[in-house]
Amino acid sequence: MIADIEELSSAEAIERVVEFMSTLPTENGWNSFQPLRLYEGFWTFAHFLESIILAQHRFKPKPGDIFLCSAPKSGTTWLKALSFAIVTRNLYDTSNSPLLTKGPHHCVPNMVGFEYKPDVRQPGIPLIPTHAPYHCLPKSVLGSDDVKVVYICRDPKDAFVSMFHFAAKRRPKENEHIAIEEAFELFCLGRSVFGPAWDHILGYWKASQERPEKVMFLKYEELMNDSELYVKKLAEFIGYPFSFEEEQGGGMKKLIDLCSFENLSNLDVNKTGKRHEDDDEATNKTFFRKGKVGDWQNHLTPEMANRLDNIVEQKLSGTGLSFELNNGSS
């Protein structure tokens, strides 16, 4: 039904995709005002899904494109900030970077509305962020040797807690928010936005093992623990390596400090600005909560943590990937 949308006009392709999405399984998920749809094994909102399907079939990559990939609330904002600062550091220094006056999501906007834009990239910036699972990236990207993919993941316990609080801030005021116990149950069943979380993580992990020259796999916790090591690796992987002089002269350290949670969350633009002028819920500050590793301990019971740990351990068994279990240090 949608296999031939490459040949259609934009309007016809959008109409075909919207018609197709109406046939997909639907769940209320964490709320009733924005249902989830099941597509190729994962759940997501219709406005995300439309762009993902259109991009799957119609996106045209350029040599040097860099896809920044993550599940929601897994380090997306930080990865955008770091990548933007790395690729633009010959244009700006840490005293005049656009990150000081615009949020990371303005500097690197996502692919929602892909078909309505002449180019999803910012001028001169080859960064393209998405929450799509690996197998749902554009077919042209999966088959290209000229496009890099960077993925960041996070301990699912912390990702769940962060997503829960983010959803609470984003809900319309007239809607009652779901209880954390109910949201957790759905998360464990895989029924959360871009869930199941473990399948999302495993798709990129396996790709990074099979094609390490194309796909880089990062853990939020490791990036927090040794930022200089992993930022250096990130810059090298995407083709913007730091020079010896930049490393020794403190340039890399200044870039990391610019993109730190403490710095970005305290900028005026991220305290008062909006992601979209007509959306009171999507304020920039909703993208900055705590940024801590192990905060799940303040919100999940030991029984909840053990249950999720067991699910993740079972799903990741035999893959070579693991998370520290139920001790707050992962």
Short mmCIF file of C-alpha atoms in Angstrom, two decimals:
data_model
loop_
_atom_site.label_atom_id
_atom_site.label_comp_id
_atom_site.label_asym_id
_atom_site.label_seq_id
_atom_site.Cartn_x
_atom_site.Cartn_y
_atom_site.Cartn_z
CA MET A 1 0.00 0.00 0.00
CA ILE A 2 2.86 2.40 0.70
CA ALA A 3 5.63 0.66 -1.23
CA ASP A 4 5.20 2.91 -4.25
CA ILE A 5 5.00 6.31 -2.54
CA GLU A 6 8.46 7.21 -3.89
CA GLU A 7 6.84 7.97 -7.22
CA LEU A 8 3.97 10.09 -5.88
CA SER A 9 3.75 13.83 -5.36
CA SER A 10 4.22 15.04 -1.79
CA ALA A 11 0.49 15.60 -1.34
CA GLU A 12 -0.36 12.16 -2.73
CA ALA A 13 2.32 10.47 -0.61
CA ILE A 14 1.07 12.14 2.57
CA GLU A 15 -2.50 11.15 1.79
CA ARG A 16 -1.45 7.55 1.15
CA VAL A 17 0.53 7.36 4.41
CA VAL A 18 -2.26 8.88 6.49
CA GLU A 19 -4.70 6.38 4.97
CA PHE A 20 -2.29 3.54 5.73
CA MET A 21 -1.78 4.65 9.34
CA SER A 22 -5.54 4.52 9.93
CA THR A 23 -5.34 0.74 9.44
CA LEU A 24 -2.67 0.17 12.11
CA PRO A 25 -3.34 -1.22 15.60
CA THR A 26 -3.94 1.56 18.13
CA GLU A 27 -3.54 1.78 21.92
CA ASN A 28 -4.19 4.65 24.31
CA GLY A 29 -0.81 4.07 25.90
CA TRP A 30 -0.06 6.57 28.64
CA ASN A 31 -2.91 8.89 27.66
CA SER A 32 -6.17 8.94 25.78
CA PHE A 33 -5.71 12.21 23.91
CA GLN A 34 -2.69 11.00 21.90
CA PRO A 35 -2.97 7.29 21.06
CA LEU A 36 -0.06 5.10 20.02
CA ARG A 37 0.06 3.24 16.71
CA LEU A 38 1.93 -0.02 16.11
CA TYR A 39 4.21 -0.05 13.08
CA GLU A 40 6.90 -2.61 12.25
CA GLY A 41 7.10 -3.77 15.86
CA PHE A 42 7.18 -0.45 17.70
CA TRP A 43 4.65 2.00 19.12
CA THR A 44 4.62 5.73 18.47
CA PHE A 45 2.45 8.80 17.96
CA ALA A 46 0.89 9.52 14.58
CA HIS A 47 2.78 12.79 14.03
CA PHE A 48 6.10 10.98 14.48
CA LEU A 49 5.03 8.00 12.42
CA GLU A 50 3.92 9.98 9.38
CA SER A 51 7.38 11.53 9.03
CA ILE A 52 9.16 8.23 9.69
CA ILE A 53 7.23 6.38 6.96
CA LEU A 54 7.62 9.20 4.45
CA ALA A 55 11.34 9.44 5.17
CA GLN A 56 11.73 5.65 4.91
CA HIS A 57 10.66 5.82 1.30
CA ARG A 58 11.45 9.36 0.14
CA PHE A 59 14.44 10.77 2.04
CA LYS A 60 17.48 11.58 -0.10
CA PRO A 61 20.73 11.55 1.89
CA LYS A 62 23.76 13.67 1.14
CA PRO A 63 27.36 12.54 1.60
CA GLY A 64 28.45 13.50 5.11
CA ASP A 65 24.98 13.35 6.66
CA ILE A 66 25.00 12.37 10.33
CA PHE A 67 21.90 10.79 11.87
CA LEU A 68 21.58 11.39 15.62
CA CYS A 69 19.38 8.62 16.98
CA SER A 70 17.88 7.85 20.38
CA ALA A 71 14.79 6.70 22.13
CA PRO A 72 13.02 9.58 23.92
CA LYS A 73 14.59 10.82 27.16
CA SER A 74 17.80 8.87 26.65
CA GLY A 75 20.26 11.71 26.06
CA THR A 76 18.76 13.24 22.92
CA THR A 77 19.22 16.87 23.99
CA TRP A 78 22.82 16.31 25.09
CA LEU A 79 23.76 14.42 21.91
CA LYS A 80 22.29 17.21 19.79
CA ALA A 81 24.18 19.89 21.71
CA LEU A 82 27.51 18.06 21.60
CA SER A 83 27.22 17.16 17.92
CA PHE A 84 26.16 20.68 16.95
CA ALA A 85 29.04 22.23 18.91
CA ILE A 86 31.53 19.79 17.35
CA VAL A 87 30.53 20.33 13.72
CA THR A 88 30.20 24.14 14.05
CA ARG A 89 33.27 24.90 16.17
CA ASN A 90 35.11 26.41 13.19
CA LEU A 91 32.21 28.85 12.81
CA TYR A 92 31.61 29.67 16.47
CA ASP A 93 33.52 29.44 19.70
CA THR A 94 32.04 28.80 23.12
CA SER A 95 31.40 32.53 23.63
CA ASN A 96 29.14 33.03 20.62
CA SER A 97 27.69 29.59 19.92
CA PRO A 98 24.02 29.55 18.89
CA LEU A 99 23.54 27.12 21.80
CA LEU A 100 23.77 30.16 24.10
CA THR A 101 20.67 31.76 22.58
CA LYS A 102 18.75 28.81 21.08
CA GLY A 103 17.84 25.46 22.59
CA PRO A 104 19.51 22.32 21.20
CA HIS A 105 16.20 21.30 19.62
CA HIS A 106 16.11 24.59 17.71
CA CYS A 107 19.73 24.22 16.61
CA VAL A 108 19.08 20.65 15.45
CA PRO A 109 15.34 20.27 14.67
CA ASN A 110 13.92 16.79 14.24
CA MET A 111 12.39 15.19 11.16
CA VAL A 112 8.75 15.71 12.12
CA GLY A 113 7.12 17.42 9.15
CA PHE A 114 9.82 16.01 6.85
CA GLU A 115 7.65 16.12 3.73
CA TYR A 116 6.68 19.75 4.29
CA LYS A 117 10.27 21.05 4.44
CA PRO A 118 12.58 21.71 1.48
CA ASP A 119 15.44 20.31 3.60
CA VAL A 120 15.39 18.84 7.11
CA ARG A 121 18.97 19.98 7.65
CA GLN A 122 19.87 23.39 8.98
CA PRO A 123 21.97 25.27 6.38
CA GLY A 124 25.50 23.89 6.43
CA ILE A 125 24.72 21.54 9.35
CA PRO A 126 24.67 17.82 8.36
CA LEU A 127 22.88 16.69 11.54
CA ILE A 128 19.54 14.88 11.30
CA PRO A 129 17.99 13.65 14.56
CA THR A 130 15.34 10.96 14.85
CA HIS A 131 13.75 8.64 17.40
CA ALA A 132 13.09 6.01 14.72
CA PRO A 133 14.28 2.44 15.41
CA TYR A 134 17.24 1.39 13.29
CA HIS A 135 15.22 -0.75 10.91
CA CYS A 136 12.88 2.19 10.28
CA LEU A 137 15.56 4.65 9.24
CA PRO A 138 15.27 5.74 5.60
CA LYS A 139 16.09 2.88 3.25
CA SER A 140 18.48 5.19 1.43
CA VAL A 141 20.39 5.72 4.69
CA LEU A 142 20.55 2.04 5.62
CA GLY A 143 22.03 1.30 2.23
CA SER A 144 24.51 4.19 2.13
CA ASP A 145 28.21 4.11 3.01
CA ASP A 146 28.33 7.92 3.08
CA VAL A 147 26.02 8.47 6.06
CA LYS A 148 27.03 8.08 9.70
CA VAL A 149 24.63 7.01 12.45
CA VAL A 150 25.22 7.87 16.12
CA TYR A 151 22.96 6.28 18.75
CA ILE A 152 22.76 7.07 22.44
CA CYS A 153 20.91 4.91 24.94
CA ARG A 154 20.30 5.05 28.66
CA ASP A 155 19.53 2.66 31.49
CA PRO A 156 15.85 1.88 30.81
CA LYS A 157 14.95 2.62 34.46
CA ASP A 158 16.21 6.20 34.20
CA ALA A 159 14.76 6.57 30.71
CA PHE A 160 11.34 5.48 31.99
CA VAL A 161 11.39 7.91 34.94
CA SER A 162 12.50 10.79 32.73
CA MET A 163 9.84 9.98 30.14
CA PHE A 164 7.16 9.74 32.81
CA HIS A 165 7.92 13.22 34.15
CA PHE A 166 8.24 14.67 30.65
CA ALA A 167 4.83 13.27 29.69
CA ALA A 168 3.31 14.75 32.84
CA LYS A 169 4.56 18.22 31.88
CA ARG A 170 3.37 17.85 28.29
CA ARG A 171 -0.18 16.71 28.95
CA PRO A 172 -3.06 19.16 28.41
CA LYS A 173 -4.09 20.68 31.71
CA GLU A 174 -7.60 19.26 31.47
CA ASN A 175 -6.30 15.68 31.23
CA GLU A 176 -5.49 13.65 34.32
CA HIS A 177 -2.01 12.15 34.22
CA ILE A 178 -1.48 8.42 34.39
CA ALA A 179 -0.20 6.95 37.68
CA ILE A 180 3.45 5.91 37.63
CA GLU A 181 2.49 2.30 38.44
CA GLU A 182 0.22 2.10 35.40
CA ALA A 183 2.78 3.76 33.13
CA PHE A 184 5.44 1.36 34.40
CA GLU A 185 3.24 -1.66 33.65
CA LEU A 186 2.74 -0.47 30.07
CA PHE A 187 6.48 0.26 29.73
CA CYS A 188 7.30 -3.29 30.82
CA LEU A 189 4.85 -4.57 28.21
CA GLY A 190 6.62 -2.50 25.55
CA ARG A 191 3.69 -0.10 25.14
CA SER A 192 5.40 3.25 25.39
CA VAL A 193 6.41 5.78 22.76
CA PHE A 194 9.02 4.08 20.55
CA GLY A 195 8.77 0.97 22.71
CA PRO A 196 9.64 -1.74 23.39
CA ALA A 197 12.68 0.08 24.77
CA TRP A 198 14.93 -3.00 24.61
CA ASP A 199 14.14 -3.64 20.96
CA HIS A 200 15.00 -0.02 20.15
CA ILE A 201 18.35 -0.36 21.92
CA LEU A 202 19.14 -3.77 20.43
CA GLY A 203 18.48 -2.67 16.86
CA TYR A 204 21.22 -0.06 17.03
CA TRP A 205 23.53 -2.24 19.13
CA LYS A 206 23.46 -5.04 16.56
CA ALA A 207 23.98 -2.55 13.73
CA SER A 208 26.99 -1.08 15.54
CA GLN A 209 28.49 -4.56 15.86
CA GLU A 210 27.86 -5.42 12.23
CA ARG A 211 28.87 -2.05 10.77
CA PRO A 212 31.09 -0.25 13.30
CA GLU A 213 32.37 2.12 10.62
CA LYS A 214 28.80 3.34 10.03
CA VAL A 215 27.03 3.10 13.42
CA MET A 216 28.40 4.40 16.73
CA PHE A 217 26.74 3.21 19.92
CA LEU A 218 26.98 5.39 23.03
CA LYS A 219 25.74 4.90 26.56
CA TYR A 220 24.55 7.96 28.46
CA GLU A 221 26.18 6.66 31.63
CA GLU A 222 29.60 6.21 29.99
CA LEU A 223 29.39 9.66 28.43
CA MET A 224 28.64 11.10 31.86
CA ASN A 225 31.45 9.16 33.51
CA ASP A 226 34.18 10.06 31.00
CA SER A 227 32.94 12.90 28.80
CA GLU A 228 36.33 13.79 27.33
CA LEU A 229 37.03 10.24 26.11
CA TYR A 230 33.64 9.76 24.46
CA VAL A 231 33.34 13.28 23.04
CA LYS A 232 36.75 12.76 21.42
CA LYS A 233 35.53 9.43 19.98
CA LEU A 234 32.30 11.06 18.79
CA ALA A 235 34.15 13.85 17.00
CA GLU A 236 36.46 11.37 15.30
CA PHE A 237 33.61 9.11 14.25
CA ILE A 238 31.54 11.83 12.60
CA GLY A 239 34.57 13.26 10.79
CA TYR A 240 35.32 16.36 12.87
CA PRO A 241 38.25 15.22 15.03
CA PHE A 242 39.83 17.50 17.61
CA SER A 243 43.37 18.57 16.86
CA PHE A 244 46.20 18.04 19.31
CA GLU A 245 46.20 21.78 19.94
CA GLU A 246 42.47 21.80 20.70
CA GLU A 247 42.86 18.98 23.20
CA GLN A 248 45.94 20.39 24.91
CA GLY A 249 44.71 23.97 24.80
CA GLY A 250 41.41 23.18 26.49
CA GLY A 251 39.20 23.64 23.45
CA MET A 252 37.55 20.25 23.83
CA LYS A 253 37.00 20.80 27.56
CA LYS A 254 35.35 24.18 26.89
CA LEU A 255 33.03 22.56 24.35
CA ILE A 256 32.04 19.87 26.86
CA ASP A 257 31.39 22.53 29.51
CA LEU A 258 29.28 24.54 27.06
CA CYS A 259 27.08 21.49 26.45
CA SER A 260 26.87 20.34 30.05
CA PHE A 261 23.50 19.94 31.72
CA GLU A 262 24.46 22.50 34.35
CA ASN A 263 25.34 25.13 31.77
CA LEU A 264 22.53 24.57 29.26
CA SER A 265 19.79 24.23 31.87
CA ASN A 266 20.75 27.56 33.43
CA LEU A 267 20.70 29.58 30.21
CA ASP A 268 17.78 32.01 29.93
CA VAL A 269 16.66 30.51 26.62
CA ASN A 270 16.27 27.10 28.28
CA LYS A 271 14.46 28.51 31.29
CA THR A 272 11.86 30.61 29.49
CA GLY A 273 11.96 29.80 25.77
CA LYS A 274 9.48 27.66 23.83
CA ARG A 275 10.17 24.95 21.34
CA HIS A 276 7.16 26.10 19.33
CA GLU A 277 5.60 29.53 19.79
CA ASP A 278 2.05 28.14 19.74
CA ASP A 279 2.71 25.27 22.15
CA ASP A 280 2.63 26.21 25.83
CA GLU A 281 3.55 22.69 26.92
CA ALA A 282 6.72 22.41 24.80
CA THR A 283 8.81 24.89 26.76
CA ASN A 284 12.56 24.46 26.54
CA LYS A 285 12.83 23.82 30.26
CA THR A 286 10.79 20.62 29.95
CA PHE A 287 13.83 19.10 28.20
CA PHE A 288 16.00 19.73 31.26
CA ARG A 289 14.89 17.90 34.41
CA LYS A 290 17.85 16.44 36.30
CA GLY A 291 20.15 14.65 33.88
CA LYS A 292 21.31 12.39 36.71
CA VAL A 293 22.37 8.76 36.55
CA GLY A 294 20.43 6.57 38.97
CA ASP A 295 17.56 8.98 39.67
CA TRP A 296 15.20 6.05 39.20
CA GLN A 297 15.92 5.16 42.84
CA ASN A 298 13.85 8.17 43.90
CA HIS A 299 10.78 7.02 41.95
CA LEU A 300 10.74 3.22 41.55
CA THR A 301 10.29 0.64 44.27
CA PRO A 302 12.94 -2.09 44.52
CA GLU A 303 10.36 -4.52 43.15
CA MET A 304 9.74 -2.34 40.09
CA ALA A 305 13.45 -1.91 39.47
CA ASN A 306 14.09 -5.64 39.76
CA ARG A 307 11.27 -6.44 37.39
CA LEU A 308 12.56 -4.10 34.69
CA ASP A 309 16.14 -5.22 35.23
CA ASN A 310 15.07 -8.83 34.74
CA ILE A 311 13.21 -8.02 31.54
CA VAL A 312 16.16 -6.09 30.11
CA GLU A 313 18.67 -8.73 31.17
CA GLN A 314 16.60 -11.44 29.48
CA LYS A 315 16.13 -9.43 26.28
CA LEU A 316 19.84 -8.53 26.04
CA SER A 317 21.10 -12.00 26.94
CA GLY A 318 23.72 -13.26 24.54
CA THR A 319 24.11 -9.96 22.69
CA GLY A 320 27.22 -8.70 24.46
CA LEU A 321 25.33 -5.64 25.73
CA SER A 322 24.39 -5.08 29.36
CA PHE A 323 23.48 -2.40 31.89
CA GLU A 324 24.51 -2.26 35.51
CA LEU A 325 21.61 -3.72 37.45
CA ASN A 326 19.63 -2.13 40.29
CA ASN A 327 22.47 -0.29 42.05
CA GLY A 328 22.15 3.27 40.78
CA SER A 329 25.63 3.32 39.27
CA SER A 330 24.67 2.46 35.69
#
